Amino acid sequence: MKQMHPLYIALDFSDGERAIHFLEVNKLQGVPVKVGMELFYKEGPLIVQQLRKRGHPVFLDVKVHDIPNTAEGAVRSLASLDIDVLTVHAQGGKEMMHRAKQAAGEVRVLAVTHLTSMTEEVLKEELGVHDAMEEIIPRLAVQAEESGVDGVVCSVHEVSSIKAETGKDFLTLTPGIRLEGEPSHDQKRTATPERARENGADVIVVGRAITQAKDPRSVYDYIKKELERNEPG
Ligand code: C5P
């Protein structure tokens, strides 16, 4: 099974040239990166090849969500790229997640529970879902584990309740990371890297806190060090 890294930088750039320029200018050679929809839809598999050629481990975050048969085919296509991990939506259901996992081979599969931009208000008022987020998310995580995928994507706030319901090898990956006092942008359920570590998140994804920083390399190094601290708190 492919290895995952503790920290991925989200390369939410509009094209490959900008993404690679950002990595080169800021001396972020070889760091693990996340390629999301914006970049992948623009550049396709070529961007993964370019990043791999430069030594970057790649997390491909295109959140597959379709009927099980289509999702399985999509994951088979994605897993033929040289990537560590890819994502599907847990809300696609257990059969979809299971077939995605079967198609992924050595590539890890993580299921997105709810986007970290989602709020209970939106769930209730726009989607007609009345259960509390803290009930829905561990439930989706248990379904994800039962389907056989390797872990879930969730906010830092949900890591401990998920860990309480799932096995010790079941991974949690958390986006929505912000440094103390930073703007949260469109994210609603944010937390600091320190809190992510304290709560037991296995992997974190950081986008704008690094890509929009004055000195992205020093913020990357700071977060990496925070994650490596092993004393509690
Ligand atoms: O800039 P920021 O750190 O908020 O970026 C977070 C990244 O994580 C984005 O690329 C977003 O697509 C992704 N993500 C998320 N919430 C999820 C799953 C993925 O924010 N539940």
PDB file of C-alpha atoms and ligand atoms in Angstrom:
ATOM      1  CA  MET A   1       0.000   0.000   0.000  1.00  0.00           C
ATOM      2  CA  LYS A   2       1.279   3.514  -0.825  1.00  0.00           C
ATOM      3  CA  GLN A   3       2.728   5.526   2.042  1.00  0.00           C
ATOM      4  CA  MET A   4       1.052   8.774   3.121  1.00  0.00           C
ATOM      5  CA  HIS A   5       2.865  11.861   4.402  1.00  0.00           C
ATOM      6  CA  PRO A   6       1.864  13.928   7.467  1.00  0.00           C
ATOM      7  CA  LEU A   7       1.521  17.220   5.555  1.00  0.00           C
ATOM      8  CA  TYR A   8       0.376  18.020   2.001  1.00  0.00           C
ATOM      9  CA  ILE A   9       0.278  21.522   0.521  1.00  0.00           C
ATOM     10  CA  ALA A  10      -2.969  22.137  -1.408  1.00  0.00           C
ATOM     11  CA  LEU A  11      -1.935  23.465  -4.817  1.00  0.00           C
ATOM     12  CA  ASP A  12      -5.134  25.353  -5.572  1.00  0.00           C
ATOM     13  CA  PHE A  13      -3.721  27.245  -8.542  1.00  0.00           C
ATOM     14  CA  SER A  14      -5.404  27.956 -11.861  1.00  0.00           C
ATOM     15  CA  ASP A  15      -2.723  26.254 -13.947  1.00  0.00           C
ATOM     16  CA  GLY A  16       0.357  24.079 -13.758  1.00  0.00           C
ATOM     17  CA  GLU A  17       2.797  26.837 -14.600  1.00  0.00           C
ATOM     18  CA  ARG A  18       1.672  28.868 -11.574  1.00  0.00           C
ATOM     19  CA  ALA A  19       1.747  25.813  -9.308  1.00  0.00           C
ATOM     20  CA  ILE A  20       5.266  24.791 -10.336  1.00  0.00           C
ATOM     21  CA  HIS A  21       6.492  28.385 -10.221  1.00  0.00           C
ATOM     22  CA  PHE A  22       5.163  28.671  -6.640  1.00  0.00           C
ATOM     23  CA  LEU A  23       7.026  25.503  -5.591  1.00  0.00           C
ATOM     24  CA  GLU A  24      10.255  26.538  -7.275  1.00  0.00           C
ATOM     25  CA  VAL A  25      10.350  30.174  -6.136  1.00  0.00           C
ATOM     26  CA  ASN A  26       9.666  29.145  -2.546  1.00  0.00           C
ATOM     27  CA  LYS A  27      12.201  26.319  -2.534  1.00  0.00           C
ATOM     28  CA  LEU A  28       9.589  23.700  -1.816  1.00  0.00           C
ATOM     29  CA  GLN A  29      11.277  21.057  -3.931  1.00  0.00           C
ATOM     30  CA  GLY A  30       9.975  17.542  -3.335  1.00  0.00           C
ATOM     31  CA  VAL A  31       7.349  18.445  -0.698  1.00  0.00           C
ATOM     32  CA  PRO A  32       4.126  16.392  -0.704  1.00  0.00           C
ATOM     33  CA  VAL A  33       1.362  18.225  -2.598  1.00  0.00           C
ATOM     34  CA  LYS A  34      -2.362  17.947  -3.102  1.00  0.00           C
ATOM     35  CA  VAL A  35      -3.736  18.434  -6.610  1.00  0.00           C
ATOM     36  CA  GLY A  36      -7.406  19.347  -6.543  1.00  0.00           C
ATOM     37  CA  MET A  37     -10.110  19.918  -9.105  1.00  0.00           C
ATOM     38  CA  GLU A  38      -8.977  23.384 -10.197  1.00  0.00           C
ATOM     39  CA  LEU A  39      -5.546  22.230 -11.304  1.00  0.00           C
ATOM     40  CA  PHE A  40      -6.459  18.715 -12.455  1.00  0.00           C
ATOM     41  CA  TYR A  41      -9.397  19.828 -14.594  1.00  0.00           C
ATOM     42  CA  LYS A  42      -7.126  22.336 -16.284  1.00  0.00           C
ATOM     43  CA  GLU A  43      -3.987  20.261 -16.764  1.00  0.00           C
ATOM     44  CA  GLY A  44      -5.078  16.619 -16.510  1.00  0.00           C
ATOM     45  CA  PRO A  45      -2.644  13.763 -15.800  1.00  0.00           C
ATOM     46  CA  LEU A  46       0.254  15.831 -17.161  1.00  0.00           C
ATOM     47  CA  ILE A  47       0.440  17.898 -13.955  1.00  0.00           C
ATOM     48  CA  VAL A  48       0.789  14.723 -11.892  1.00  0.00           C
ATOM     49  CA  GLN A  49       3.624  13.556 -14.147  1.00  0.00           C
ATOM     50  CA  GLN A  50       5.357  16.944 -13.921  1.00  0.00           C
ATOM     51  CA  LEU A  51       5.132  16.993 -10.126  1.00  0.00           C
ATOM     52  CA  ARG A  52       6.322  13.391  -9.828  1.00  0.00           C
ATOM     53  CA  LYS A  53       9.265  14.172 -12.099  1.00  0.00           C
ATOM     54  CA  ARG A  54      10.219  16.904  -9.638  1.00  0.00           C
ATOM     55  CA  GLY A  55      10.000  14.465  -6.736  1.00  0.00           C
ATOM     56  CA  HIS A  56       6.684  15.575  -5.184  1.00  0.00           C
ATOM     57  CA  PRO A  57       4.493  12.852  -3.661  1.00  0.00           C
ATOM     58  CA  VAL A  58       0.953  13.547  -4.967  1.00  0.00           C
ATOM     59  CA  PHE A  59      -2.433  13.387  -3.288  1.00  0.00           C
ATOM     60  CA  LEU A  60      -5.144  13.637  -5.971  1.00  0.00           C
ATOM     61  CA  ASP A  61      -8.244  15.228  -4.470  1.00  0.00           C
ATOM     62  CA  VAL A  62     -10.998  15.142  -7.075  1.00  0.00           C
ATOM     63  CA  LYS A  63     -13.665  13.727  -4.725  1.00  0.00           C
ATOM     64  CA  VAL A  64     -15.233  11.075  -6.936  1.00  0.00           C
ATOM     65  CA  HIS A  65     -19.015  10.846  -6.466  1.00  0.00           C
ATOM     66  CA  ASP A  66     -21.148   8.954  -8.986  1.00  0.00           C
ATOM     67  CA  ILE A  67     -23.018   5.669  -9.436  1.00  0.00           C
ATOM     68  CA  PRO A  68     -20.822   2.792  -8.209  1.00  0.00           C
ATOM     69  CA  ASN A  69     -19.964   1.531 -11.693  1.00  0.00           C
ATOM     70  CA  THR A  70     -18.856   4.950 -12.947  1.00  0.00           C
ATOM     71  CA  ALA A  71     -17.005   5.741  -9.726  1.00  0.00           C
ATOM     72  CA  GLU A  72     -15.133   2.440  -9.977  1.00  0.00           C
ATOM     73  CA  GLY A  73     -14.044   3.215 -13.541  1.00  0.00           C
ATOM     74  CA  ALA A  74     -13.045   6.761 -12.602  1.00  0.00           C
ATOM     75  CA  VAL A  75     -10.922   5.519  -9.713  1.00  0.00           C
ATOM     76  CA  ARG A  76      -9.279   2.893 -11.927  1.00  0.00           C
ATOM     77  CA  SER A  77      -8.275   5.657 -14.348  1.00  0.00           C
ATOM     78  CA  LEU A  78      -6.985   7.920 -11.559  1.00  0.00           C
ATOM     79  CA  ALA A  79      -5.099   5.121  -9.808  1.00  0.00           C
ATOM     80  CA  SER A  80      -3.101   4.443 -12.962  1.00  0.00           C
ATOM     81  CA  LEU A  81      -1.322   7.736 -12.220  1.00  0.00           C
ATOM     82  CA  ASP A  82       1.635   7.707  -9.834  1.00  0.00           C
ATOM     83  CA  ILE A  83      -0.228   9.041  -6.778  1.00  0.00           C
ATOM     84  CA  ASP A  84      -0.268   8.149  -3.051  1.00  0.00           C
ATOM     85  CA  VAL A  85      -3.920   8.751  -2.331  1.00  0.00           C
ATOM     86  CA  LEU A  86      -7.209   9.879  -3.861  1.00  0.00           C
ATOM     87  CA  THR A  87     -10.609  10.910  -2.517  1.00  0.00           C
ATOM     88  CA  VAL A  88     -14.235   9.865  -2.995  1.00  0.00           C
ATOM     89  CA  HIS A  89     -17.376  11.225  -1.287  1.00  0.00           C
ATOM     90  CA  ALA A  90     -18.666   9.081   1.593  1.00  0.00           C
ATOM     91  CA  GLN A  91     -22.138  10.266   0.609  1.00  0.00           C
ATOM     92  CA  GLY A  92     -21.835   8.164  -2.548  1.00  0.00           C
ATOM     93  CA  GLY A  93     -22.673   5.222  -0.270  1.00  0.00           C
ATOM     94  CA  LYS A  94     -20.936   2.051   0.868  1.00  0.00           C
ATOM     95  CA  GLU A  95     -21.123   0.198  -2.429  1.00  0.00           C
ATOM     96  CA  MET A  96     -19.575   3.127  -4.278  1.00  0.00           C
ATOM     97  CA  MET A  97     -16.774   3.427  -1.710  1.00  0.00           C
ATOM     98  CA  HIS A  98     -16.167  -0.326  -1.776  1.00  0.00           C
ATOM     99  CA  ARG A  99     -15.893  -0.475  -5.545  1.00  0.00           C
ATOM    100  CA  ALA A 100     -13.653   2.585  -5.557  1.00  0.00           C
ATOM    101  CA  LYS A 101     -11.330   0.886  -3.072  1.00  0.00           C
ATOM    102  CA  GLN A 102     -11.267  -2.310  -5.151  1.00  0.00           C
ATOM    103  CA  ALA A 103     -10.324  -0.315  -8.243  1.00  0.00           C
ATOM    104  CA  ALA A 104      -7.602   1.713  -6.520  1.00  0.00           C
ATOM    105  CA  GLY A 105      -5.028  -1.080  -6.102  1.00  0.00           C
ATOM    106  CA  GLU A 106      -2.051   0.224  -4.117  1.00  0.00           C
ATOM    107  CA  VAL A 107      -3.363   3.797  -4.045  1.00  0.00           C
ATOM    108  CA  ARG A 108      -4.985   4.803  -0.746  1.00  0.00           C
ATOM    109  CA  VAL A 109      -8.628   5.859  -0.810  1.00  0.00           C
ATOM    110  CA  LEU A 110     -10.049   8.397   1.629  1.00  0.00           C
ATOM    111  CA  ALA A 111     -13.738   9.254   1.864  1.00  0.00           C
ATOM    112  CA  VAL A 112     -14.821  12.867   2.365  1.00  0.00           C
ATOM    113  CA  THR A 113     -17.421  12.959   5.153  1.00  0.00           C
ATOM    114  CA  HIS A 114     -18.598  16.551   4.885  1.00  0.00           C
ATOM    115  CA  LEU A 115     -16.702  19.435   3.372  1.00  0.00           C
ATOM    116  CA  THR A 116     -15.074  21.650   6.001  1.00  0.00           C
ATOM    117  CA  SER A 117     -16.988  24.569   4.486  1.00  0.00           C
ATOM    118  CA  MET A 118     -20.321  22.907   5.410  1.00  0.00           C
ATOM    119  CA  THR A 119     -22.409  24.129   8.343  1.00  0.00           C
ATOM    120  CA  GLU A 120     -25.399  22.653  10.184  1.00  0.00           C
ATOM    121  CA  GLU A 121     -27.459  25.615   9.013  1.00  0.00           C
ATOM    122  CA  VAL A 122     -26.864  24.755   5.358  1.00  0.00           C
ATOM    123  CA  LEU A 123     -27.544  21.085   6.047  1.00  0.00           C
ATOM    124  CA  LYS A 124     -30.862  21.930   7.654  1.00  0.00           C
ATOM    125  CA  GLU A 125     -32.091  24.857   5.611  1.00  0.00           C
ATOM    126  CA  GLU A 126     -30.822  23.951   2.143  1.00  0.00           C
ATOM    127  CA  LEU A 127     -30.534  20.155   2.219  1.00  0.00           C
ATOM    128  CA  GLY A 128     -33.280  19.258   4.696  1.00  0.00           C
ATOM    129  CA  VAL A 129     -30.896  17.229   6.870  1.00  0.00           C
ATOM    130  CA  HIS A 130     -31.810  17.691  10.511  1.00  0.00           C
ATOM    131  CA  ASP A 131     -29.258  15.496  12.291  1.00  0.00           C
ATOM    132  CA  ALA A 132     -26.387  17.234  14.069  1.00  0.00           C
ATOM    133  CA  MET A 133     -23.009  17.278  12.359  1.00  0.00           C
ATOM    134  CA  GLU A 134     -21.499  15.355  15.289  1.00  0.00           C
ATOM    135  CA  GLU A 135     -23.930  12.499  14.624  1.00  0.00           C
ATOM    136  CA  ILE A 136     -23.670  12.476  10.836  1.00  0.00           C
ATOM    137  CA  ILE A 137     -19.900  12.540  10.543  1.00  0.00           C
ATOM    138  CA  PRO A 138     -18.957   9.574  12.790  1.00  0.00           C
ATOM    139  CA  ARG A 139     -21.801   7.634  11.128  1.00  0.00           C
ATOM    140  CA  LEU A 140     -20.367   8.319   7.658  1.00  0.00           C
ATOM    141  CA  ALA A 141     -16.897   7.393   8.968  1.00  0.00           C
ATOM    142  CA  VAL A 142     -18.133   4.027  10.236  1.00  0.00           C
ATOM    143  CA  GLN A 143     -19.780   3.359   6.872  1.00  0.00           C
ATOM    144  CA  ALA A 144     -16.535   4.305   5.160  1.00  0.00           C
ATOM    145  CA  GLU A 145     -14.594   1.890   7.348  1.00  0.00           C
ATOM    146  CA  GLU A 146     -17.124  -0.878   6.671  1.00  0.00           C
ATOM    147  CA  SER A 147     -16.773  -0.273   2.934  1.00  0.00           C
ATOM    148  CA  GLY A 148     -13.034  -0.966   3.200  1.00  0.00           C
ATOM    149  CA  VAL A 149     -11.535   2.448   2.357  1.00  0.00           C
ATOM    150  CA  ASP A 150      -8.395   3.547   4.228  1.00  0.00           C
ATOM    151  CA  GLY A 151      -9.762   6.543   6.088  1.00  0.00           C
ATOM    152  CA  VAL A 152     -11.770   9.740   5.959  1.00  0.00           C
ATOM    153  CA  VAL A 153     -11.380  13.439   5.331  1.00  0.00           C
ATOM    154  CA  CYS A 154     -12.965  15.432   8.152  1.00  0.00           C
ATOM    155  CA  SER A 155     -12.444  18.587  10.179  1.00  0.00           C
ATOM    156  CA  VAL A 156     -10.059  18.591  13.150  1.00  0.00           C
ATOM    157  CA  HIS A 157     -13.087  18.901  15.449  1.00  0.00           C
ATOM    158  CA  GLU A 158     -14.395  15.486  14.419  1.00  0.00           C
ATOM    159  CA  VAL A 159     -11.188  13.463  14.635  1.00  0.00           C
ATOM    160  CA  SER A 160     -11.622  12.221  18.201  1.00  0.00           C
ATOM    161  CA  SER A 161     -15.250  11.146  17.796  1.00  0.00           C
ATOM    162  CA  ILE A 162     -14.298   9.291  14.595  1.00  0.00           C
ATOM    163  CA  LYS A 163     -11.288   7.648  16.254  1.00  0.00           C
ATOM    164  CA  ALA A 164     -13.577   6.479  19.063  1.00  0.00           C
ATOM    165  CA  GLU A 165     -15.823   4.673  16.563  1.00  0.00           C
ATOM    166  CA  THR A 166     -13.244   3.206  14.164  1.00  0.00           C
ATOM    167  CA  GLY A 167     -10.201   0.908  14.248  1.00  0.00           C
ATOM    168  CA  LYS A 168      -6.732   2.186  15.112  1.00  0.00           C
ATOM    169  CA  ASP A 169      -5.448   1.942  11.530  1.00  0.00           C
ATOM    170  CA  PHE A 170      -8.327   3.929  10.070  1.00  0.00           C
ATOM    171  CA  LEU A 171      -6.854   7.250   8.913  1.00  0.00           C
ATOM    172  CA  THR A 172      -8.130  10.778   9.422  1.00  0.00           C
ATOM    173  CA  LEU A 173      -6.998  13.564   7.136  1.00  0.00           C
ATOM    174  CA  THR A 174      -7.931  17.119   8.028  1.00  0.00           C
ATOM    175  CA  PRO A 175      -8.147  20.241   5.855  1.00  0.00           C
ATOM    176  CA  GLY A 176      -9.457  23.592   7.149  1.00  0.00           C
ATOM    177  CA  ILE A 177      -6.136  24.347   8.841  1.00  0.00           C
ATOM    178  CA  ARG A 178      -5.406  27.938   9.844  1.00  0.00           C
ATOM    179  CA  LEU A 179      -2.668  29.514  11.927  1.00  0.00           C
ATOM    180  CA  GLU A 180      -3.737  31.424  15.038  1.00  0.00           C
ATOM    181  CA  GLY A 181      -5.519  34.680  14.138  1.00  0.00           C
ATOM    182  CA  GLU A 182      -5.658  34.035  10.379  1.00  0.00           C
ATOM    183  CA  PRO A 183      -8.767  34.558   8.206  1.00  0.00           C
ATOM    184  CA  SER A 184     -10.823  31.381   7.679  1.00  0.00           C
ATOM    185  CA  HIS A 185     -11.923  32.352   4.084  1.00  0.00           C
ATOM    186  CA  ASP A 186     -14.776  30.044   2.982  1.00  0.00           C
ATOM    187  CA  GLN A 187     -13.905  27.375   5.578  1.00  0.00           C
ATOM    188  CA  LYS A 188     -16.216  27.085   8.580  1.00  0.00           C
ATOM    189  CA  ARG A 189     -14.756  24.326  10.751  1.00  0.00           C
ATOM    190  CA  THR A 190     -11.127  25.414  11.017  1.00  0.00           C
ATOM    191  CA  ALA A 191      -8.365  24.633  13.535  1.00  0.00           C
ATOM    192  CA  THR A 192      -4.639  25.178  14.025  1.00  0.00           C
ATOM    193  CA  PRO A 193      -1.963  22.568  13.196  1.00  0.00           C
ATOM    194  CA  GLU A 194      -1.312  22.216  16.957  1.00  0.00           C
ATOM    195  CA  ARG A 195      -4.942  21.328  17.557  1.00  0.00           C
ATOM    196  CA  ALA A 196      -4.857  18.863  14.633  1.00  0.00           C
ATOM    197  CA  ARG A 197      -1.913  17.077  16.251  1.00  0.00           C
ATOM    198  CA  GLU A 198      -3.456  17.130  19.720  1.00  0.00           C
ATOM    199  CA  ASN A 199      -6.702  15.672  18.386  1.00  0.00           C
ATOM    200  CA  GLY A 200      -4.833  12.855  16.659  1.00  0.00           C
ATOM    201  CA  ALA A 201      -5.218  13.746  12.962  1.00  0.00           C
ATOM    202  CA  ASP A 202      -2.931  11.456  10.925  1.00  0.00           C
ATOM    203  CA  VAL A 203      -2.467  13.764   7.936  1.00  0.00           C
ATOM    204  CA  ILE A 204      -3.171  17.457   7.397  1.00  0.00           C
ATOM    205  CA  VAL A 205      -3.707  19.465   4.237  1.00  0.00           C
ATOM    206  CA  VAL A 206      -2.796  23.134   4.215  1.00  0.00           C
ATOM    207  CA  GLY A 207      -3.608  25.444   1.324  1.00  0.00           C
ATOM    208  CA  ARG A 208      -3.938  29.185   1.695  1.00  0.00           C
ATOM    209  CA  ALA A 209      -2.170  29.392   5.073  1.00  0.00           C
ATOM    210  CA  ILE A 210       0.967  28.428   3.100  1.00  0.00           C
ATOM    211  CA  THR A 211       0.273  29.481  -0.490  1.00  0.00           C
ATOM    212  CA  GLN A 212      -0.803  33.010   0.490  1.00  0.00           C
ATOM    213  CA  ALA A 213       1.817  33.507   3.201  1.00  0.00           C
ATOM    214  CA  LYS A 214       4.565  36.120   2.845  1.00  0.00           C
ATOM    215  CA  ASP A 215       7.126  33.379   3.333  1.00  0.00           C
ATOM    216  CA  PRO A 216       5.528  30.046   2.377  1.00  0.00           C
ATOM    217  CA  ARG A 217       8.676  27.998   3.053  1.00  0.00           C
ATOM    218  CA  SER A 218       8.966  29.176   6.659  1.00  0.00           C
ATOM    219  CA  VAL A 219       5.246  28.544   7.331  1.00  0.00           C
ATOM    220  CA  TYR A 220       5.643  25.050   5.834  1.00  0.00           C
ATOM    221  CA  ASP A 221       8.672  24.363   8.071  1.00  0.00           C
ATOM    222  CA  TYR A 222       6.860  25.717  11.136  1.00  0.00           C
ATOM    223  CA  ILE A 223       3.803  23.491  10.551  1.00  0.00           C
ATOM    224  CA  LYS A 224       5.951  20.446   9.848  1.00  0.00           C
ATOM    225  CA  LYS A 225       7.816  20.996  13.120  1.00  0.00           C
ATOM    226  CA  GLU A 226       4.539  21.403  15.008  1.00  0.00           C
ATOM    227  CA  LEU A 227       3.348  18.063  13.672  1.00  0.00           C
ATOM    228  CA  GLU A 228       6.580  16.351  14.667  1.00  0.00           C
ATOM    229  CA  ARG A 229       6.394  17.511  18.294  1.00  0.00           C
ATOM    230  CA  ASN A 230       5.401  14.427  20.182  1.00  0.00           C
ATOM    231  CA  GLU A 231       4.692  15.697  23.666  1.00  0.00           C
ATOM    232  CA  PRO A 232       0.953  15.901  24.328  1.00  0.00           C
ATOM    233  CA  GLY A 233      -0.510  19.418  24.085  1.00  0.00           C
TER     234      GLY A 233
HETATM  235  O1  C5P B   1      -6.804  26.871   1.496  1.00  0.00           O
HETATM  236  P1  C5P B   1      -7.312  25.788   2.414  1.00  0.00           P
HETATM  237  O2  C5P B   1      -6.267  25.315   3.412  1.00  0.00           O
HETATM  238  O3  C5P B   1      -8.654  26.128   3.039  1.00  0.00           O
HETATM  239  O4  C5P B   1      -7.555  24.552   1.432  1.00  0.00           O
HETATM  240  C1  C5P B   1      -8.112  23.354   1.868  1.00  0.00           C
HETATM  241  C2  C5P B   1      -8.052  22.343   0.759  1.00  0.00           C
HETATM  242  O5  C5P B   1      -8.632  21.121   1.225  1.00  0.00           O
HETATM  243  C3  C5P B   1      -8.805  22.739  -0.500  1.00  0.00           C
HETATM  244  O6  C5P B   1      -8.030  22.253  -1.594  1.00  0.00           O
HETATM  245  C4  C5P B   1     -10.132  21.992  -0.416  1.00  0.00           C
HETATM  246  O7  C5P B   1     -10.600  21.592  -1.676  1.00  0.00           O
HETATM  247  C5  C5P B   1      -9.723  20.747   0.390  1.00  0.00           C
HETATM  248  N1  C5P B   1     -10.794  20.121   1.193  1.00  0.00           N
HETATM  249  C6  C5P B   1     -11.513  20.782   2.168  1.00  0.00           C
HETATM  250  N2  C5P B   1     -12.489  20.147   2.891  1.00  0.00           N
HETATM  251  C7  C5P B   1     -12.723  18.838   2.676  1.00  0.00           C
HETATM  252  C8  C5P B   1     -12.009  18.141   1.701  1.00  0.00           C
HETATM  253  C9  C5P B   1     -11.023  18.808   0.968  1.00  0.00           C
HETATM  254  O8  C5P B   1     -11.268  21.965   2.394  1.00  0.00           O
HETATM  255  N3  C5P B   1     -13.614  18.199   3.428  1.00  0.00           N
END
